[in-house]
Coordinates of C-alpha atoms in Angstrom, one line a residue:
Chain P
X1 CA -22.5 11.6 18.0
X2 CA -19.7 9.8 17.2
X3 CA -17.3 11.6 15.0
X4 CA -14.5 12.3 16.6
X5 CA -13.0 15.7 16.4
X6 CA -9.0 16.1 17.3
X7 CA -8.7 19.2 19.6
X8 CA -5.7 21.4 17.3
X9 CA -4.1 24.4 18.7
X10 CA -6.4 26.9 17.0
X11 CA -9.3 24.7 16.6
X12 CA -10.9 21.3 15.9
X13 CA -10.2 19.1 13.3
X14 CA -13.0 16.1 11.6
X15 CA -11.4 13.0 10.6
X16 CA -12.5 11.6 7.7
X17 CA -12.0 8.0 6.6
X18 CA -13.2 5.9 3.7
X19 CA -12.4 2.0 4.1
X20 CA -11.4 -0.7 1.7
X21 CA -12.1 -4.2 2.4
X22 CA -10.6 -7.2 1.1
X23 CA -12.8 -9.7 1.4
X24 CA -11.8 -13.7 0.4
X25 CA -14.5 -15.0 -1.3
X26 CA -16.0 -18.6 -0.3
X27 CA -15.5 -21.1 -2.7
X28 CA -14.1 -24.5 -3.2
X29 CA -11.8 -23.6 -6.3
X30 CA -10.0 -20.8 -7.4
X31 CA -11.6 -17.7 -9.4
X32 CA -10.0 -18.5 -13.1
X33 CA -8.6 -21.5 -12.4
X34 CA -10.0 -24.9 -11.1
X35 CA -6.9 -25.2 -7.5
X36 CA -8.2 -25.3 -4.5
X37 CA -8.3 -22.7 -2.3
X38 CA -8.0 -24.6 1.4
X39 CA -5.8 -22.9 4.0
X40 CA -3.1 -23.5 5.2
X41 CA -2.0 -25.8 2.4
X42 CA 2.0 -27.0 2.1
X43 CA 3.5 -24.2 -0.1
X44 CA 2.5 -23.9 -4.2
X45 CA 0.7 -27.6 -3.7
X46 CA -2.7 -25.8 -4.7
X47 CA -1.2 -24.0 -7.9
X48 CA -2.6 -24.5 -11.6
X49 CA -0.9 -23.4 -14.5
X50 CA -3.2 -20.9 -14.7
X51 CA -2.2 -19.2 -11.2
X52 CA 1.3 -19.5 -12.2
X53 CA 0.9 -17.5 -15.5
X54 CA 2.4 -20.1 -17.6
X55 CA 2.2 -19.0 -21.1
X56 CA -0.9 -20.5 -23.2
X57 CA -3.3 -20.8 -20.0
X58 CA -6.4 -19.0 -20.6
X59 CA -8.5 -18.0 -17.2
X60 CA -12.2 -19.4 -16.8
X61 CA -14.8 -17.9 -14.4
X62 CA -15.7 -19.7 -11.7
X63 CA -19.7 -19.0 -11.5
X64 CA -20.0 -19.4 -7.9
X65 CA -17.7 -17.1 -7.5
X66 CA -20.1 -14.3 -9.6
X67 CA -22.8 -16.0 -7.7
X68 CA -21.2 -14.9 -4.1
X69 CA -20.4 -11.8 -5.1
X70 CA -23.9 -10.6 -6.5
X71 CA -25.3 -11.8 -2.9
X72 CA -22.8 -9.8 -1.1
X73 CA -24.0 -7.0 -3.4
X74 CA -27.7 -7.6 -2.3
X75 CA -26.9 -7.8 1.1
X76 CA -25.3 -4.7 1.1
X77 CA -28.5 -2.9 -0.9
X78 CA -26.2 -2.2 -3.8
X79 CA -27.3 -1.7 -7.3
X80 CA -25.9 -4.8 -9.4
X81 CA -24.4 -4.3 -12.9
X82 CA -26.1 -6.8 -15.5
X83 CA -22.8 -6.3 -17.3
X84 CA -19.7 -6.2 -16.0
X85 CA -16.1 -6.3 -17.3
X86 CA -12.4 -7.2 -16.6
X87 CA -9.6 -5.6 -16.4
X88 CA -5.7 -6.1 -16.1
X89 CA -4.2 -4.1 -13.3
X90 CA -0.3 -4.0 -14.3
X91 CA 2.9 -4.4 -11.4
X92 CA 5.4 -6.2 -10.3
X93 CA 5.9 -8.2 -7.5
X94 CA 7.2 -11.8 -7.1
X95 CA 4.2 -13.5 -5.8
X96 CA 2.1 -11.3 -8.9
X97 CA 3.6 -14.1 -11.6
X98 CA 1.5 -12.7 -14.8
X99 CA 2.7 -9.1 -14.0
X100 CA -1.1 -7.9 -13.7
X101 CA -3.9 -9.1 -11.4
X102 CA -7.4 -9.7 -13.5
X103 CA -9.7 -6.9 -11.3
X104 CA -12.1 -4.7 -12.3
X105 CA -12.0 -1.1 -13.1
X106 CA -14.6 1.2 -14.5
X107 CA -17.5 -1.6 -14.6
X108 CA -17.5 -3.5 -11.4
X109 CA -20.2 -6.1 -10.7
X110 CA -21.4 -4.1 -8.3
X111 CA -22.5 -0.4 -7.7
X112 CA -23.3 2.0 -5.1
X113 CA -25.0 0.4 -1.6
X114 CA -24.9 1.4 2.0
X115 CA -24.4 -0.3 5.4
X116 CA -25.8 0.7 8.9
X117 CA -23.5 0.8 11.3
X118 CA -24.4 0.6 15.2
X119 CA -22.4 2.6 17.3
X120 CA -22.1 2.1 21.6
X121 CA -24.4 5.0 22.4
X122 CA -27.4 2.7 20.9
X123 CA -27.7 5.1 17.6
X124 CA -26.8 4.2 13.8
X125 CA -25.8 5.9 11.0
X126 CA -25.8 4.9 7.4
X127 CA -22.5 4.7 5.4
X128 CA -22.3 4.6 1.4
X129 CA -20.7 1.9 -0.6
X130 CA -19.1 3.1 -3.5
X131 CA -18.6 -0.6 -5.8
X132 CA -17.7 -4.1 -5.2
X133 CA -15.6 -5.5 -7.4
X134 CA -14.3 -9.3 -8.0
X135 CA -10.6 -9.5 -8.6
X136 CA -8.1 -12.5 -8.3
X137 CA -5.7 -12.6 -4.8
X138 CA -1.9 -12.3 -5.1
X139 CA 0.3 -14.9 -3.8
X140 CA 2.0 -14.6 -0.3
X141 CA 5.5 -13.5 -0.1
X142 CA 7.8 -14.5 3.2
X143 CA 10.6 -12.4 4.1
X144 CA 12.2 -14.4 7.5
X145 CA 13.4 -17.4 5.9
X146 CA 16.4 -16.5 4.9
X147 CA 18.4 -13.3 5.3
X148 CA 18.8 -12.1 1.5
X149 CA 16.1 -13.7 -0.3
X150 CA 12.4 -13.7 0.2
X151 CA 10.0 -17.5 -0.4
X152 CA 6.9 -17.0 -2.3
X153 CA 4.1 -19.1 -2.0
X154 CA 1.4 -18.9 -5.0
X155 CA -1.2 -21.2 -3.3
X156 CA -3.0 -17.7 -2.5
X157 CA -2.6 -16.4 -6.2
X158 CA -5.6 -16.6 -7.9
X159 CA -7.9 -17.0 -5.2
X160 CA -11.4 -15.0 -5.5
X161 CA -11.4 -11.6 -3.7
X162 CA -14.5 -9.2 -3.0
X163 CA -12.7 -5.6 -2.8
X164 CA -15.2 -3.3 -0.9
X165 CA -15.0 0.3 -1.1
X166 CA -16.9 2.5 1.2
X167 CA -17.3 6.3 0.5
X168 CA -15.2 8.4 2.8
X169 CA -18.4 8.7 5.3
X170 CA -16.6 8.1 8.4
X171 CA -15.4 10.0 10.7
X172 CA -13.9 8.3 13.7
X173 CA -11.9 5.3 14.3
X174 CA -15.1 3.7 16.6
X175 CA -17.4 4.3 13.4
X176 CA -14.5 2.6 11.1
X177 CA -14.5 -0.3 13.6
X178 CA -18.6 -0.6 13.7
X179 CA -18.4 -0.7 9.8
X180 CA -15.8 -3.7 10.0
X181 CA -17.6 -5.4 12.3
X182 CA -20.8 -4.7 10.6
X183 CA -19.7 -5.5 7.4
X184 CA -18.0 -8.8 8.4
X185 CA -21.5 -9.6 10.2
X186 CA -23.2 -9.5 6.8
X187 CA -20.4 -11.2 5.1
X188 CA -20.5 -14.4 7.6
X189 CA -24.6 -14.4 7.5
X190 CA -24.8 -15.0 3.8
X191 CA -21.6 -17.1 4.2
X192 CA -19.5 -15.1 0.9
X193 CA -16.4 -14.9 3.4
X194 CA -15.5 -16.5 6.7
X195 CA -14.4 -13.0 8.2
X196 CA -11.3 -14.7 9.3
X197 CA -8.6 -11.4 9.9
X198 CA -6.2 -13.6 11.4
X199 CA -6.0 -16.1 8.5
X200 CA -5.9 -13.0 6.1
X201 CA -9.2 -14.1 4.7
X202 CA -10.7 -10.2 5.6
X203 CA -8.5 -7.2 5.3
X204 CA -8.4 -3.5 5.3
X205 CA -6.9 -0.7 3.7
X206 CA -8.2 2.9 5.5
X207 CA -7.6 6.1 3.6
X208 CA -7.6 8.7 6.1
X209 CA -7.5 12.4 5.6
X210 CA -8.1 15.3 8.0
X211 CA -10.2 19.1 7.4
X212 CA -11.5 21.9 9.4
X213 CA -15.4 21.1 9.8
X214 CA -17.4 22.2 6.9
X215 CA -14.3 22.5 4.5
X216 CA -13.3 20.5 1.5
X217 CA -11.7 16.9 1.7
X218 CA -7.9 17.4 2.6
X219 CA -4.9 15.3 0.5
X220 CA -5.4 11.7 1.8
X221 CA -3.4 8.8 2.4
X222 CA -3.8 5.2 2.4
X223 CA -2.6 2.6 4.6
X224 CA -2.3 -0.5 3.8
X225 CA -2.8 -4.1 5.2
X226 CA -4.2 -3.7 9.0
X227 CA -5.2 -7.2 10.0
X228 CA -7.2 -6.7 12.7
X229 CA -10.1 -4.5 13.9
X230 CA -8.2 -2.6 16.8
X231 CA -5.1 -2.5 14.5
X232 CA -7.3 -0.1 12.1
X233 CA -8.5 1.6 14.8
X234 CA -5.1 2.7 16.1
X235 CA -3.5 2.8 12.9
X236 CA -6.1 5.5 12.2
X237 CA -6.2 7.0 15.4
X238 CA -2.1 7.7 14.7
X239 CA -2.6 8.8 11.4
X240 CA -5.1 10.9 11.6
X241 CA -3.0 13.1 14.8
X242 CA 0.3 12.9 12.1
X243 CA -1.8 14.8 9.5
X244 CA -3.3 17.4 12.4
X245 CA 0.6 17.8 13.6
X246 CA 1.9 18.4 9.7
X247 CA -0.7 21.0 9.0
X248 CA -0.6 22.8 12.0
X249 CA 3.2 23.1 12.1
X250 CA 2.6 25.0 8.3
X251 CA 3.6 21.7 6.0
X252 CA 1.1 20.1 3.6
X253 CA -0.2 16.0 3.5
X254 CA 1.7 14.1 0.9
X255 CA -0.8 11.8 -1.0
X256 CA 1.0 8.3 -0.3
X257 CA 0.7 4.9 0.4
X258 CA 2.0 3.8 4.1
X259 CA 2.2 0.7 6.7
X260 CA 0.9 0.2 10.1
X261 CA 3.8 -0.8 12.4
X262 CA 1.8 -2.7 15.3
X263 CA 4.5 -3.2 17.3
X264 CA 5.4 0.6 17.2
X265 CA 1.7 1.7 16.9
X266 CA 2.9 4.1 14.1
X267 CA 2.2 4.7 10.5
X268 CA 5.1 4.7 7.8
X269 CA 6.0 5.8 4.3
X270 CA 5.9 2.9 2.1
X271 CA 8.3 3.8 -0.3
X272 CA 8.4 1.2 -2.9
X273 CA 5.0 1.7 -4.0
X274 CA 5.4 5.6 -4.9
X275 CA 5.8 4.5 -8.4
X276 CA 3.4 2.0 -8.6
X277 CA 0.0 4.2 -8.8
X278 CA -0.1 4.0 -12.3
X279 CA -1.6 0.7 -13.3
X280 CA -2.1 1.0 -17.4
X281 CA -5.6 -0.4 -16.5
X282 CA -7.2 -2.2 -19.3
X283 CA -10.0 -4.6 -20.6
X284 CA -8.2 -8.3 -20.0
X285 CA -8.3 -9.7 -23.6
X286 CA -8.3 -13.2 -22.4
X287 CA -12.3 -12.2 -21.0
X288 CA -15.3 -11.2 -22.6
X289 CA -17.9 -9.1 -20.5
X290 CA -19.7 -10.8 -17.7
X291 CA -23.3 -10.7 -18.5
X292 CA -25.7 -11.4 -15.6
X293 CA -29.6 -12.8 -16.4
X294 CA -31.5 -10.4 -14.6
X295 CA -34.4 -13.3 -13.4
X296 CA -31.0 -15.4 -12.3
X297 CA -29.9 -12.1 -9.9
X298 CA -34.0 -12.3 -8.4
X299 CA -33.4 -15.6 -7.8
X300 CA -30.1 -15.1 -5.9
X301 CA -32.0 -12.1 -4.0
X302 CA -34.5 -14.0 -2.6
X303 CA -31.8 -16.9 -1.6
X304 CA -30.2 -14.5 1.1
X305 CA -31.5 -15.4 4.9
X306 CA -32.6 -12.9 7.5
X307 CA -29.5 -10.2 7.6
X308 CA -28.3 -8.6 11.0
X309 CA -30.3 -5.4 10.7
X310 CA -33.7 -6.7 10.2
X311 CA -33.1 -9.6 12.7
X312 CA -32.4 -6.9 14.7
X313 CA -35.1 -4.6 14.6
X314 CA -37.2 -8.3 14.7
X315 CA -35.7 -9.2 18.2
X316 CA -36.3 -5.3 19.5
X317 CA -40.0 -5.6 18.4
X318 CA -41.2 -9.0 19.1
X319 CA -39.1 -9.9 21.7
X320 CA -38.7 -6.4 24.0
X321 CA -34.8 -6.4 23.7
X322 CA -32.4 -3.4 24.1
X323 CA -31.1 -2.0 20.8
X324 CA -27.9 -2.9 22.7
X325 CA -28.6 -6.2 23.3
X326 CA -30.7 -7.3 20.4
X327 CA -27.2 -5.8 18.3
X328 CA -25.1 -8.0 20.7
X329 CA -27.1 -11.0 19.5
X330 CA -27.1 -10.8 15.8
X331 CA -23.6 -9.4 15.6
X332 CA -23.2 -13.9 14.8
X333 CA -25.9 -15.8 12.8
X334 CA -25.1 -18.5 15.5
X335 CA -26.0 -16.3 18.5
X336 CA -29.3 -15.5 16.8
X337 CA -30.1 -18.8 16.3
X338 CA -29.5 -19.6 19.8
X339 CA -31.0 -17.1 21.4
X340 CA -34.4 -17.9 19.6
X341 CA -33.8 -21.1 20.7
X342 CA -33.4 -20.6 24.4
X343 CA -36.3 -17.3 23.8
X344 CA -38.9 -19.5 22.1
X345 CA -41.8 -20.1 25.1
X346 CA -39.5 -18.5 27.7
X347 CA -38.9 -14.8 29.4
X348 CA -37.1 -13.4 26.6
X349 CA -35.0 -10.5 28.6
X350 CA -34.3 -13.4 30.4
X351 CA -32.8 -15.6 28.1
X352 CA -30.9 -12.4 26.8
X353 CA -29.1 -11.4 29.6
X354 CA -28.0 -15.2 30.5
X355 CA -26.7 -15.2 26.8
X356 CA -25.0 -12.3 26.9
X357 CA -23.7 -12.1 30.2
X358 CA -23.4 -15.5 31.6
X359 CA -22.9 -17.8 28.6
X360 CA -20.8 -15.2 26.7
X361 CA -18.6 -15.1 29.7
X362 CA -18.0 -18.6 30.0
X363 CA -17.6 -18.6 25.9
X364 CA -14.5 -15.8 26.4
X365 CA -13.0 -17.6 29.3
X366 CA -12.5 -20.7 27.9
X367 CA -12.0 -19.5 24.3
X368 CA -14.6 -20.9 22.8
X369 CA -17.3 -20.1 19.4
X370 CA -21.2 -20.4 20.5
X371 CA -21.6 -23.6 18.2
X372 CA -18.9 -25.4 20.4
X373 CA -20.2 -24.2 24.0
X374 CA -20.4 -26.8 26.3
X375 CA -24.6 -25.6 27.5
X376 CA -26.3 -26.0 24.9
X377 CA -29.7 -23.7 23.8
X378 CA -31.8 -26.6 25.0
X379 CA -29.9 -26.9 28.5
X380 CA -29.4 -23.5 29.1
X381 CA -33.5 -23.3 28.4
X382 CA -33.6 -26.1 30.7
X383 CA -31.8 -24.2 33.5
X384 CA -34.6 -20.9 32.8
X385 CA -37.4 -23.2 33.6
X386 CA -35.7 -24.8 36.6
X387 CA -35.8 -21.0 38.2
X388 CA -39.6 -20.5 36.7
X389 CA -40.8 -23.2 38.4
X390 CA -38.9 -22.8 41.3
X391 CA -37.1 -26.1 41.6
X392 CA -34.1 -23.6 42.4
X393 CA -33.6 -20.6 43.3
X394 CA -32.1 -17.5 41.3
X395 CA -29.1 -17.2 43.4
X396 CA -28.4 -21.1 43.1
X397 CA -28.8 -20.4 39.1
X398 CA -25.3 -19.5 39.0
X399 CA -23.9 -22.0 40.4
X400 CA -25.9 -24.9 38.7
X401 CA -24.5 -23.1 35.4
X402 CA -21.3 -22.9 36.4
X403 CA -21.0 -26.8 37.2
X404 CA -22.9 -26.9 33.8
X405 CA -20.2 -25.0 31.8
X406 CA -17.4 -27.3 33.3
X407 CA -19.5 -31.1 33.3
X408 CA -21.5 -30.7 30.1
X409 CA -24.6 -31.7 32.0
X410 CA -28.4 -30.4 32.1
X411 CA -29.3 -28.6 34.1
X412 CA -31.9 -30.8 36.5
X413 CA -29.0 -33.4 36.7
X414 CA -26.8 -30.7 38.0
X415 CA -29.2 -29.7 40.3
X416 CA -29.9 -33.8 41.6
X417 CA -26.1 -34.4 41.6
X418 CA -25.8 -31.7 44.0
X419 CA -28.9 -31.5 45.6
X420 CA -29.6 -27.8 45.0
X421 CA -33.2 -28.1 44.8
X422 CA -34.7 -25.4 46.6
X423 CA -36.6 -25.9 49.9
X424 CA -40.2 -24.3 50.0
X425 CA -41.0 -26.8 52.6
X426 CA -42.0 -24.4 55.4
X427 CA -41.0 -26.4 58.3
X428 CA -37.6 -26.8 57.4
X429 CA -37.1 -23.4 56.6
X430 CA -38.7 -22.5 60.2
X431 CA -36.4 -24.9 61.8
X432 CA -33.0 -23.0 60.4
X433 CA -35.0 -19.4 61.1
X434 CA -35.0 -20.6 64.4
X435 CA -31.6 -21.8 65.0
X436 CA -30.3 -18.9 63.8
X437 CA -32.2 -16.5 66.1
X438 CA -31.4 -18.3 69.2
X439 CA -27.8 -18.0 68.2
X440 CA -28.1 -14.3 67.7
X441 CA -30.5 -13.4 70.5
X442 CA -28.2 -9.9 71.0
X443 CA -29.2 -8.9 67.3
X444 CA -32.5 -10.0 67.5
X445 CA -33.3 -7.8 70.6
X446 CA -31.5 -4.9 68.6
X447 CA -33.5 -5.8 65.3
X448 CA -36.9 -5.7 67.9
X449 CA -35.5 -2.5 69.5
X450 CA -36.0 -0.7 65.8
X451 CA -32.9 -1.7 64.2
X452 CA -34.4 -2.9 60.3
X453 CA -32.0 -3.0 58.6
X454 CA -30.6 -6.1 60.6
X455 CA -33.2 -8.0 58.5
X456 CA -30.6 -8.5 55.7
X457 CA -28.4 -9.9 57.7
X458 CA -30.9 -12.6 58.9
X459 CA -31.5 -13.5 55.3
X460 CA -27.9 -14.3 55.0
X461 CA -27.3 -16.3 57.9
X462 CA -30.2 -18.1 57.1
X463 CA -29.7 -18.6 53.6
X464 CA -25.8 -19.7 54.4
X465 CA -27.1 -22.4 56.7
X466 CA -29.1 -24.0 54.2
X467 CA -26.3 -23.9 51.8
X468 CA -28.8 -21.1 49.7
X469 CA -31.8 -23.4 49.0
X470 CA -34.3 -21.8 50.7
X471 CA -36.8 -20.4 48.8
X472 CA -35.9 -16.8 48.8
X473 CA -39.9 -15.2 49.0
X474 CA -40.7 -18.6 51.7
X475 CA -37.3 -17.0 53.8
X476 CA -38.6 -13.7 54.0
X477 CA -42.5 -14.3 54.6
X478 CA -41.6 -16.6 57.7
X479 CA -38.4 -14.6 58.9
X480 CA -40.4 -11.5 58.8
X481 CA -43.2 -13.2 61.4
X482 CA -40.6 -14.6 63.6
X483 CA -38.6 -11.7 64.7
X484 CA -41.5 -9.6 64.7
X485 CA -42.0 -12.2 67.8
Chain N
X1 CA -0.4 12.3 -30.1
X2 CA 3.0 12.9 -29.6
X3 CA 5.3 10.7 -27.4
X4 CA 8.0 12.3 -25.8
X5 CA 11.0 10.9 -24.8
X6 CA 10.5 11.4 -21.0
X7 CA 7.1 9.8 -21.3
X8 CA 8.7 6.8 -23.2
X9 CA 11.2 6.8 -20.7
X10 CA 8.1 6.5 -18.2
X11 CA 6.6 3.6 -19.7
X12 CA 9.6 1.9 -19.7
X13 CA 10.0 2.1 -16.5
X14 CA 6.5 1.0 -15.8
X15 CA 6.9 -2.0 -17.8
X16 CA 10.4 -2.9 -16.7
X17 CA 11.7 -2.8 -20.2
X18 CA 15.6 -1.1 -20.8
X19 CA 15.7 1.7 -23.5
X20 CA 19.2 2.9 -23.5
X21 CA 19.3 6.9 -23.7
X22 CA 20.5 6.8 -27.0
X23 CA 17.5 5.0 -28.5
X24 CA 14.8 6.7 -26.4
X25 CA 13.9 9.2 -29.1
X26 CA 14.1 7.2 -32.6
X27 CA 11.8 4.7 -30.3
X28 CA 9.6 8.1 -29.3
X29 CA 9.3 8.7 -33.2
X30 CA 8.1 5.1 -34.0
X31 CA 5.4 4.9 -31.2
X32 CA 3.9 8.3 -32.4
X33 CA 4.1 6.6 -35.8
X34 CA 1.5 3.4 -34.3
X35 CA -0.1 6.1 -32.3
X36 CA -1.2 8.4 -35.4
X37 CA -1.7 5.2 -37.3
X38 CA -4.3 4.0 -34.8
X39 CA -5.8 7.6 -34.1
X40 CA -7.2 7.8 -37.5
X41 CA -9.9 5.6 -35.9
X42 CA -11.3 8.5 -34.5
X43 CA -12.4 9.7 -38.2
X44 CA -15.6 7.3 -37.6
X45 CA -18.4 8.5 -36.0
X46 CA -19.0 6.2 -32.7
X47 CA -21.8 8.2 -31.2
X48 CA -24.3 6.0 -29.3
X49 CA -22.6 2.9 -30.4
X50 CA -21.7 1.0 -27.1
X51 CA -17.6 0.0 -26.7
X52 CA -16.8 -3.2 -28.2
X53 CA -14.4 -5.4 -26.2
X54 CA -14.5 -8.3 -28.1
X55 CA -15.3 -9.6 -31.6
X56 CA -17.2 -12.7 -31.6
X57 CA -20.6 -12.5 -30.3
X58 CA -20.6 -15.2 -27.5
X59 CA -20.7 -14.6 -23.8
X60 CA -18.5 -15.6 -21.1
X61 CA -18.9 -19.0 -20.3
X62 CA -18.5 -20.0 -16.8
X63 CA -17.0 -23.0 -14.9
X64 CA -18.5 -24.9 -12.4
X65 CA -17.1 -24.8 -8.8
X66 CA -15.2 -27.8 -8.5
X67 CA -11.3 -28.5 -7.6
X68 CA -10.1 -29.7 -10.9
X69 CA -6.3 -29.6 -10.7
X70 CA -4.3 -32.1 -8.4
X71 CA -1.3 -29.7 -6.9
X72 CA 1.8 -30.5 -8.9
X73 CA 4.0 -28.9 -7.1
X74 CA 7.0 -29.7 -8.9
X75 CA 5.7 -29.2 -12.4
X76 CA 4.9 -25.4 -10.6
X77 CA 8.6 -24.8 -9.5
X78 CA 10.1 -26.7 -12.7
X79 CA 11.3 -23.3 -14.2
X80 CA 11.9 -21.6 -11.6
X81 CA 15.9 -20.0 -11.3
X82 CA 16.2 -20.8 -7.6
X83 CA 13.4 -23.0 -4.8
X84 CA 13.4 -23.9 -1.0
X85 CA 11.3 -26.0 0.6
X86 CA 8.9 -25.6 -1.7
X87 CA 9.1 -21.8 -2.1
X88 CA 10.0 -20.2 -5.3
X89 CA 13.1 -18.1 -4.2
X90 CA 13.8 -14.8 -5.2
X91 CA 15.9 -11.2 -4.6
X92 CA 14.6 -10.1 -1.0
X93 CA 11.4 -7.6 -1.4
X94 CA 10.6 -5.9 1.7
X95 CA 8.7 -2.9 2.9

C-alpha cells in the first residue's frame, strides 16, 4: 500500500497528485523550423527566423517529431488520434518571441493511455495518462547575469516538446517518483527523449490537492518546473502538508501556481502567473490539421523495441529473478542488455547479483554509466566462469573484480598476475593445516574436548595463511579429518 | 453577444493593448457590432458538419528532420533594442 495518508488532528488526509511531464523530443531540427536542437551551444546561434518570430515566417512541421510523439503514445499504450490540431496558446514573456506558443489543446495527437508503476514493496499500480500533445519549447531567460536586466537565449525556442499529462491517480510522493522513473525509462527505451533532468530535457509540474478519503477532489495547486525526481517528491510532501495545515485551521485552498524553492525546501506563490491562465487558445491559422495514415501508425507501432514492463516480466519468467531485481535491471536498456549478455549460458541469479551489487556499486563510486563500465559484460562473464570451474574461490572473486574495475583487465589476466588461482592440491592444503595446528596446539585441544565452534577459527587461520586461495570444500574436509585426530 | 466595458478592459490587458477608460464604451460597442455580424453564421444549420479549420483541401506538409539553418546570430539580434554577450537584454523579469 503506497498511498501516504497525512494524519491530521481529527482524522487522516489523502494526497491526490497529477503530473505534467514536459519531455524534449530527440530530433536534429526543431518542431517547426530547420534550426539545430543541440544542447549547450553559444546563445542565439541555433535560432531561425521562424523561432525568432520574424514577420512573414511560416512554421513547417518536422515529420520525425510527429513520429516520436506517435512512438511515445504507442509505448504509453495510448490512443493515437489520426487527426490532431495545433493551437496558439497566447501569453507574453520575453523568451516567447511570437507572443504565443504553438501547442495542441482540444485535439492532441495522443489520447488516453496507461503507465504501470513499480513500488518499493514489489507491488505495481496502473496510472492513467490523460493525453500527450506536441508543442514548442520556449527560450531561456537568465536572471543572474545583470542586476536590473534579464538575458534571453532563444536556442531552445521552438524545440519540440511532448507534454504528457497524467490523471490525478497518484497518491504519494513515492508513487510520483515511481511514475517519473517509469516514464523516463520508457522514453529512453524508445529513444524519443534522453530524460536528462539536469539539462532540462525532462521537466515536471505537479498538481497537488488533499481530501478526506472518499471525498471529492479538493482544490489543487500547481507546482511548476521541478527539475529532479527527489525535488518533485519533496515539493509534493511540503505542499500537501501546507494544504492540510490551512484546511485544519479552517481556511480554504486558493487555486494557484506555486514555485518550489529547493534551497528552502518549500513552495511559494508565483504572483506573476495569477492572470496568465486565460490563454485564449485558437487553432493556428498557419497550420492545417495533422492527419496521420493508419498504416504508417501501424508501422511505427511495429518498430518499437521490447519495453521495460514486458522485459521485466520476461526476466522474472525466464531467468527466475525477483520482481525487485528484474525491475532494477530493466530500468535502463543498457543494464538489461548487459545482464542478458552476462546471464547467457550462466547462472542468471549470480549474474544479477554481481551486476546489481558489485558492478552498480563500483559504477556509482566512479560516477560512470554502464555504457562506460571498465568491466565489460564479457569480462564479468569470464569472472563468473572462473568461479564455476573452480579456478578461483568465491571469496577471492570480489578482489579479482575490484582489480578488474581498476585496471580494465579480464579476470584470467588478473588471476594470473596476482597469483590468485585457487589451490585444490590436497598436499599443499594439508601442509598449511598442519602448520596451523602445530602453532595452535592449545586451541586444538579445546576443539577436541568439545568446543566445535572453533572450527571456523581454524578455517580462517588456514585461509589467511594461504592468502585466501584454498579451495573451501577441500579445506573443510581436510581440516575436519585432521582435527578429529 | 454583447461585450461590456469590463470585458474590453480585460481583453486589452491580456493583449497588452492600452485602451483609455474614455474609449472603452465606444470600443465595447464596436466589438459588439462585429460579434453580432459574425453571429449571423449561427443561422446556418451545421449539424453533422465537421468543424473546418482551413478552406484548402490539402493536408499539412511535413519537413524532413534536417538542420537547414546555419546560426545567424547577428541577423537574429539585429533588431533587438538591447543586446549583450550574444543575448537579448530585456527589463528584469523574475519570479
